[in-house]
Amino acid sequence: MELSARTQLIMATTAGVFILSAWMMEKYTDSPFYVLFYLLAFVVGGYAKAVEGIQASLKEKQLNVELLMMFAAIGSAAIGYWGEGAVLILIFAYSGALEMYTLQKSDREIRALISLQPEEAWLISGDKEFRVNASSLEPGNIIKVKPGERIAADGIVLKGSSFVNESALTGEPIAKEVGISSAVLAGTLNQSGLLEVQVTKHMKDSIFQRMIDLVNKAQSEAPPVQRKIEEFETKYVLFVLLAAALTVLVPGSTGIWSYSESLYRACVLLVVASPCALVASTMPALLASLSNAAKHGILFKSGVFLEKLSLVNVVAFDKTGTLTKGCPSVKLAKYVHDAYKREDLISIIYAIEKNSTHPLAKAIMENLQSETKGSPQELALFEDFPGNGVRAVVERVTWRIGSRSWTGISEKQECKLLSEVEEEEGEAGHTVVYVTADDELAAYFLIGDTIREETVEAIQALQEKQILTLMLTGDSKRGAEAIGRLAKVDQVGYSCMPEDKVNTVKNWKERQNVVAMIGDGVNDAPALAVADVGVAMGMGSDAAIETADVVLMKNDLSKLLYAMKLSERLSKIIKQNIAFSIGVIFVLLCANYLEFLTLPFGVIGHEGSTILVILNGLRLLKG
């Protein structure tokens, strides 16, 4: 059974009281019972680490640091150094309690997150309201959220307005105003108004639950540096035991030292050569970093990606929803097919686009909604082609809606069409969506989006770090280059299919670069999977979030910069810890063999370095 940090701290302190009592009894009385108090200090102080070491050794069938420290303490007592052995146990117990504190602090933050998820909700059914278990809510259910209550499920506001605090998910303390049609998230706090919300996801699929799952998973996986240290630990422990045996036999048999001195030096060796500080160099720092990131709305699926983020030197961005706000609107609509009336075209286009999940389709639907009249058109066929557009059959006519290449519009024809509207609407940031009926142009929409406020600042900050920035989009050359100029990215890739984004990421990786891909759509998922670090916007598609390695809960690119700085700090602190722990071991070993080092100072030097390493890692909880 694993003891809590508080219990370990109490046991360590109790052991300290026993040691003090034994020392005073030994110094000021002639009673031989002081040994009993030292024994109690051994048992009480060493219990947690002894159990941990024995269980791990039996499970993995190999020696570990905990057993090495037990041997050192027992060896010290065997040659009459009860006090030194007890102090070793005491400091080892305190360092263990501190390490457990780091682990349990992360666990407490997860439990605090879980406690924010409501267990019950007010379900509206007809004219009645029922108190139901939040886990039983289904998509389509309507729930009431009263002021001061937490929202029980991801959904859309049907009625009411309020201010919602999303700090548990995004780390942003300022409440967001919501009204009819606003998206709201499970676990967020309704601060003022009364809301009626239509549930869109099961609890297990909510962004809140996904956040908890991601943090749990990240904390359970050790990064490469830690795995290498753990592999090294087993061999190193055997090496230290062999060195201790040789320290007893060789100097003692050759007369360099007496056997008593040799045994003493071997005990000091077991203490100072133990890699406790080295083993603690990584995980406390990593867990502190993951907790820090989660508090700021940045979720890592594994510590591997937190470590790797500091090595990124190429960042590729999707456009819509990543560099831009992802709330495009139709600036101009033209209906040009001679065989169809305007209202017929509107009805057909609306019927097709309402089946698409693309942000541009939503913009077109919103534009057409007020003009749609009569019964909706029936589709004989509907197919979605991510990165291209959609295809549908209506009354034996094949309709295509999407990019120029998908709909078969020539580049020359596009230039002619755009030149006709350029003076009226301009071209800055506009995307063109074409509609064809049996390969004949029927309509086209000029759609504009807005650059995120933080986009330019984030990209400039990346460029200052000598990181190459790319924009990969399915948009036409004109629209892509216009957004690229506004965002000030280094390179623009336009008319990109999902496979084109994948190939671009692969090409940069083949040039020995570490590539991060940032996106939010289904069509970004393949590139997110291929990149060294895939980053998804938290409000993006489920496919992107599932595929990515990092999730920015709030669609804020400045959080990417924070994550990169955190990764750099983590890398720096891990290097500091490793260098410091190895340096301390080397100095203490030299002092031991030169007979400058006594066992008490060996204990203080070794265990003190372990505590310092852990405290250095805990600095990552802040900042």
Coordinates of C-alpha atoms in Angstrom, one line a residue, residues 43-256:
V43 CA 11.9 0.8 11.3
V44 CA 9.7 3.9 11.3
G45 CA 11.8 6.1 9.0
G46 CA 12.7 3.3 6.6
Y47 CA 9.4 1.5 6.3
A48 CA 8.0 3.3 3.3
K49 CA 11.1 3.1 1.2
A50 CA 11.9 -0.5 2.3
V51 CA 8.5 -1.7 1.3
E52 CA 8.7 0.2 -2.0
G53 CA 12.1 -1.2 -2.8
I54 CA 11.3 -4.8 -1.9
Q55 CA 8.0 -4.7 -3.9
A56 CA 9.6 -3.2 -6.9
S57 CA 12.5 -5.6 -6.7
L58 CA 10.2 -8.7 -6.5
K59 CA 8.0 -7.4 -9.3
E60 CA 10.8 -6.4 -11.7
K61 CA 13.3 -9.1 -10.5
Q62 CA 16.1 -6.6 -10.2
L63 CA 17.9 -4.5 -7.6
N64 CA 17.1 -0.8 -7.2
V65 CA 18.2 2.3 -5.3
E66 CA 15.9 1.7 -2.4
L67 CA 17.6 -1.6 -1.6
L68 CA 21.0 -0.1 -2.0
M69 CA 20.2 2.5 0.6
M70 CA 18.9 -0.3 2.9
F71 CA 22.2 -2.2 2.5
A72 CA 24.1 1.0 3.3
A73 CA 22.1 1.7 6.5
I74 CA 22.3 -1.9 7.7
G75 CA 26.0 -2.0 6.9
S76 CA 26.5 1.2 9.0
A77 CA 24.7 -0.3 11.9
A78 CA 26.7 -3.5 11.6
I79 CA 30.0 -1.8 12.1
G80 CA 28.7 0.2 15.0
Y81 CA 27.7 3.5 13.3
W82 CA 24.1 3.4 14.4
G83 CA 23.7 7.2 14.4
E84 CA 25.0 7.6 10.9
G85 CA 22.8 4.8 9.5
A86 CA 19.8 6.3 11.2
V87 CA 20.5 9.7 9.8
L88 CA 20.8 8.2 6.3
I89 CA 17.4 6.6 6.8
L90 CA 16.0 9.9 8.1
I91 CA 17.1 12.0 5.1
F92 CA 16.2 9.3 2.6
A93 CA 12.7 9.3 4.2
Y94 CA 12.4 13.1 3.9
S95 CA 13.5 13.0 0.2
G96 CA 11.0 10.2 -0.4
A97 CA 8.2 12.3 1.2
L98 CA 9.1 15.3 -0.9
E99 CA 9.0 13.2 -4.1
M100 CA 5.7 11.7 -3.1
Y101 CA 4.4 15.3 -2.5
T102 CA 5.2 16.1 -6.2
L103 CA 3.3 13.0 -7.4
Q104 CA 0.3 13.6 -5.1
K105 CA 0.1 17.3 -6.0
S106 CA -0.5 16.3 -9.6
D107 CA -3.0 13.7 -8.4
R108 CA -4.8 16.4 -6.3
E109 CA -5.1 18.7 -9.3
I110 CA -6.7 15.8 -11.3
R111 CA -9.1 15.1 -8.4
A112 CA -9.9 18.9 -8.2
L113 CA -10.7 18.8 -11.9
I114 CA -12.9 15.8 -11.5
S115 CA -14.7 17.4 -8.7
L116 CA -15.7 20.3 -11.0
Q117 CA -17.7 17.9 -13.2
P118 CA -21.3 17.9 -12.1
E119 CA -22.8 14.6 -11.1
E120 CA -26.4 15.7 -11.7
A121 CA -28.4 17.9 -14.1
W122 CA -31.9 19.3 -14.6
L123 CA -33.4 17.5 -17.6
I124 CA -36.3 19.3 -19.3
S125 CA -39.0 16.9 -20.7
G126 CA -42.0 18.7 -21.9
D127 CA -43.3 21.0 -19.2
K128 CA -41.5 19.1 -16.4
E129 CA -37.9 19.1 -15.0
F130 CA -36.2 16.0 -13.6
R131 CA -33.0 15.8 -11.6
V132 CA -30.9 13.1 -13.4
N133 CA -27.4 11.7 -13.4
A134 CA -25.2 13.7 -15.7
S135 CA -23.7 10.5 -17.2
S136 CA -27.1 9.5 -18.4
L137 CA -27.5 12.6 -20.7
E138 CA -27.8 11.9 -24.4
P139 CA -27.2 14.2 -27.4
G140 CA -30.4 16.0 -28.1
N141 CA -31.5 16.2 -24.4
I142 CA -32.3 19.7 -23.1
I143 CA -31.0 20.7 -19.7
K144 CA -31.6 23.7 -17.5
V145 CA -28.5 25.4 -15.9
K146 CA -29.2 27.7 -13.0
P147 CA -27.0 30.6 -12.0
G148 CA -24.1 29.4 -9.9
E149 CA -24.3 25.8 -11.3
R150 CA -21.8 24.1 -13.4
I151 CA -22.8 23.0 -16.9
A152 CA -23.2 19.2 -17.0
A153 CA -22.5 18.5 -20.7
D154 CA -21.1 20.1 -23.8
G155 CA -23.9 21.7 -25.7
I156 CA -25.5 24.7 -27.5
V157 CA -27.5 27.4 -25.7
L158 CA -31.2 27.3 -26.8
K159 CA -32.5 29.9 -24.4
G160 CA -31.1 32.6 -22.1
S161 CA -27.9 34.5 -21.8
S162 CA -25.2 34.6 -19.1
F163 CA -21.5 34.8 -18.3
V164 CA -19.7 31.5 -18.2
N165 CA -16.4 31.0 -16.4
E166 CA -14.2 28.6 -18.3
S167 CA -11.0 28.9 -16.2
A168 CA -11.1 25.2 -15.2
L169 CA -10.6 24.3 -18.9
T170 CA -8.7 27.2 -20.4
G171 CA -6.9 28.8 -17.5
E172 CA -8.5 32.1 -18.5
P173 CA -10.1 33.9 -15.5
I174 CA -12.3 36.3 -17.4
A175 CA -15.9 35.0 -17.9
K176 CA -17.2 34.6 -21.4
E177 CA -20.6 36.0 -22.4
V178 CA -22.9 33.4 -24.0
G179 CA -26.3 33.6 -25.6
I180 CA -28.6 31.7 -28.0
S181 CA -26.5 29.4 -30.3
S182 CA -23.3 29.8 -28.2
A183 CA -21.4 26.6 -27.5
V184 CA -20.9 25.8 -23.8
L185 CA -18.6 23.1 -22.2
A186 CA -19.1 20.6 -19.4
G187 CA -17.5 21.6 -16.1
T188 CA -17.7 25.4 -16.8
L189 CA -19.5 27.7 -14.3
N190 CA -22.7 29.5 -15.2
Q191 CA -22.3 32.8 -13.3
S192 CA -25.4 34.8 -13.8
G193 CA -28.3 34.0 -16.1
L194 CA -30.6 31.0 -16.5
L195 CA -29.7 28.8 -19.5
E196 CA -31.4 26.1 -21.4
V197 CA -28.8 24.0 -23.2
Q198 CA -29.2 21.3 -25.8
V199 CA -26.7 18.5 -25.2
T200 CA -24.4 17.7 -28.1
K201 CA -22.0 15.0 -26.6
H202 CA -22.1 12.2 -24.0
M203 CA -20.2 13.0 -20.8
K204 CA -17.4 10.5 -21.7
D205 CA -16.8 12.4 -25.0
S206 CA -16.9 15.9 -23.5
I207 CA -13.9 18.2 -23.8
F208 CA -13.7 18.3 -19.9
Q209 CA -13.5 14.5 -19.6
R210 CA -11.0 14.3 -22.5
M211 CA -8.9 16.8 -20.6
I212 CA -8.9 14.6 -17.4
D213 CA -8.0 11.5 -19.5
L214 CA -5.1 13.3 -21.3
V215 CA -3.5 14.6 -18.1
N216 CA -3.8 11.2 -16.4
K217 CA -2.2 9.5 -19.4
A218 CA 0.6 12.0 -19.6
Q219 CA 1.5 11.6 -16.0
S220 CA 1.7 7.8 -16.2
E221 CA 4.2 7.8 -19.1
A222 CA 7.9 8.4 -18.5
P223 CA 9.8 10.5 -21.1
P224 CA 12.8 9.0 -22.9
V225 CA 15.4 10.6 -20.5
Q226 CA 13.6 9.0 -17.5
R227 CA 13.4 5.6 -19.2
K228 CA 17.2 5.7 -20.0
I229 CA 17.9 6.6 -16.4
E230 CA 15.8 3.7 -15.2
E231 CA 17.5 1.3 -17.5
F232 CA 20.9 2.6 -16.3
E233 CA 19.8 2.4 -12.6
T234 CA 19.7 -1.5 -12.6
K235 CA 23.2 -1.9 -14.0
Y236 CA 24.6 0.9 -11.9
V237 CA 23.3 -0.6 -8.6
L238 CA 25.0 -3.9 -9.4
F239 CA 28.2 -2.0 -10.3
V240 CA 28.0 -0.1 -6.9
L241 CA 27.5 -3.4 -5.0
L242 CA 30.5 -4.9 -6.8
A243 CA 32.6 -1.8 -6.1
A244 CA 31.6 -2.0 -2.4
A245 CA 32.7 -5.6 -2.2
L246 CA 36.1 -4.8 -3.8
T247 CA 36.5 -1.9 -1.4
V248 CA 36.2 -4.3 1.5
L249 CA 38.4 -7.0 0.0
V250 CA 41.2 -5.3 -1.9
P251 CA 42.4 -2.6 0.6
G252 CA 41.8 -5.0 3.5
S253 CA 43.8 -7.9 2.1
T254 CA 46.6 -5.7 0.8
G255 CA 47.1 -3.8 4.0
I256 CA 46.2 -0.4 2.6

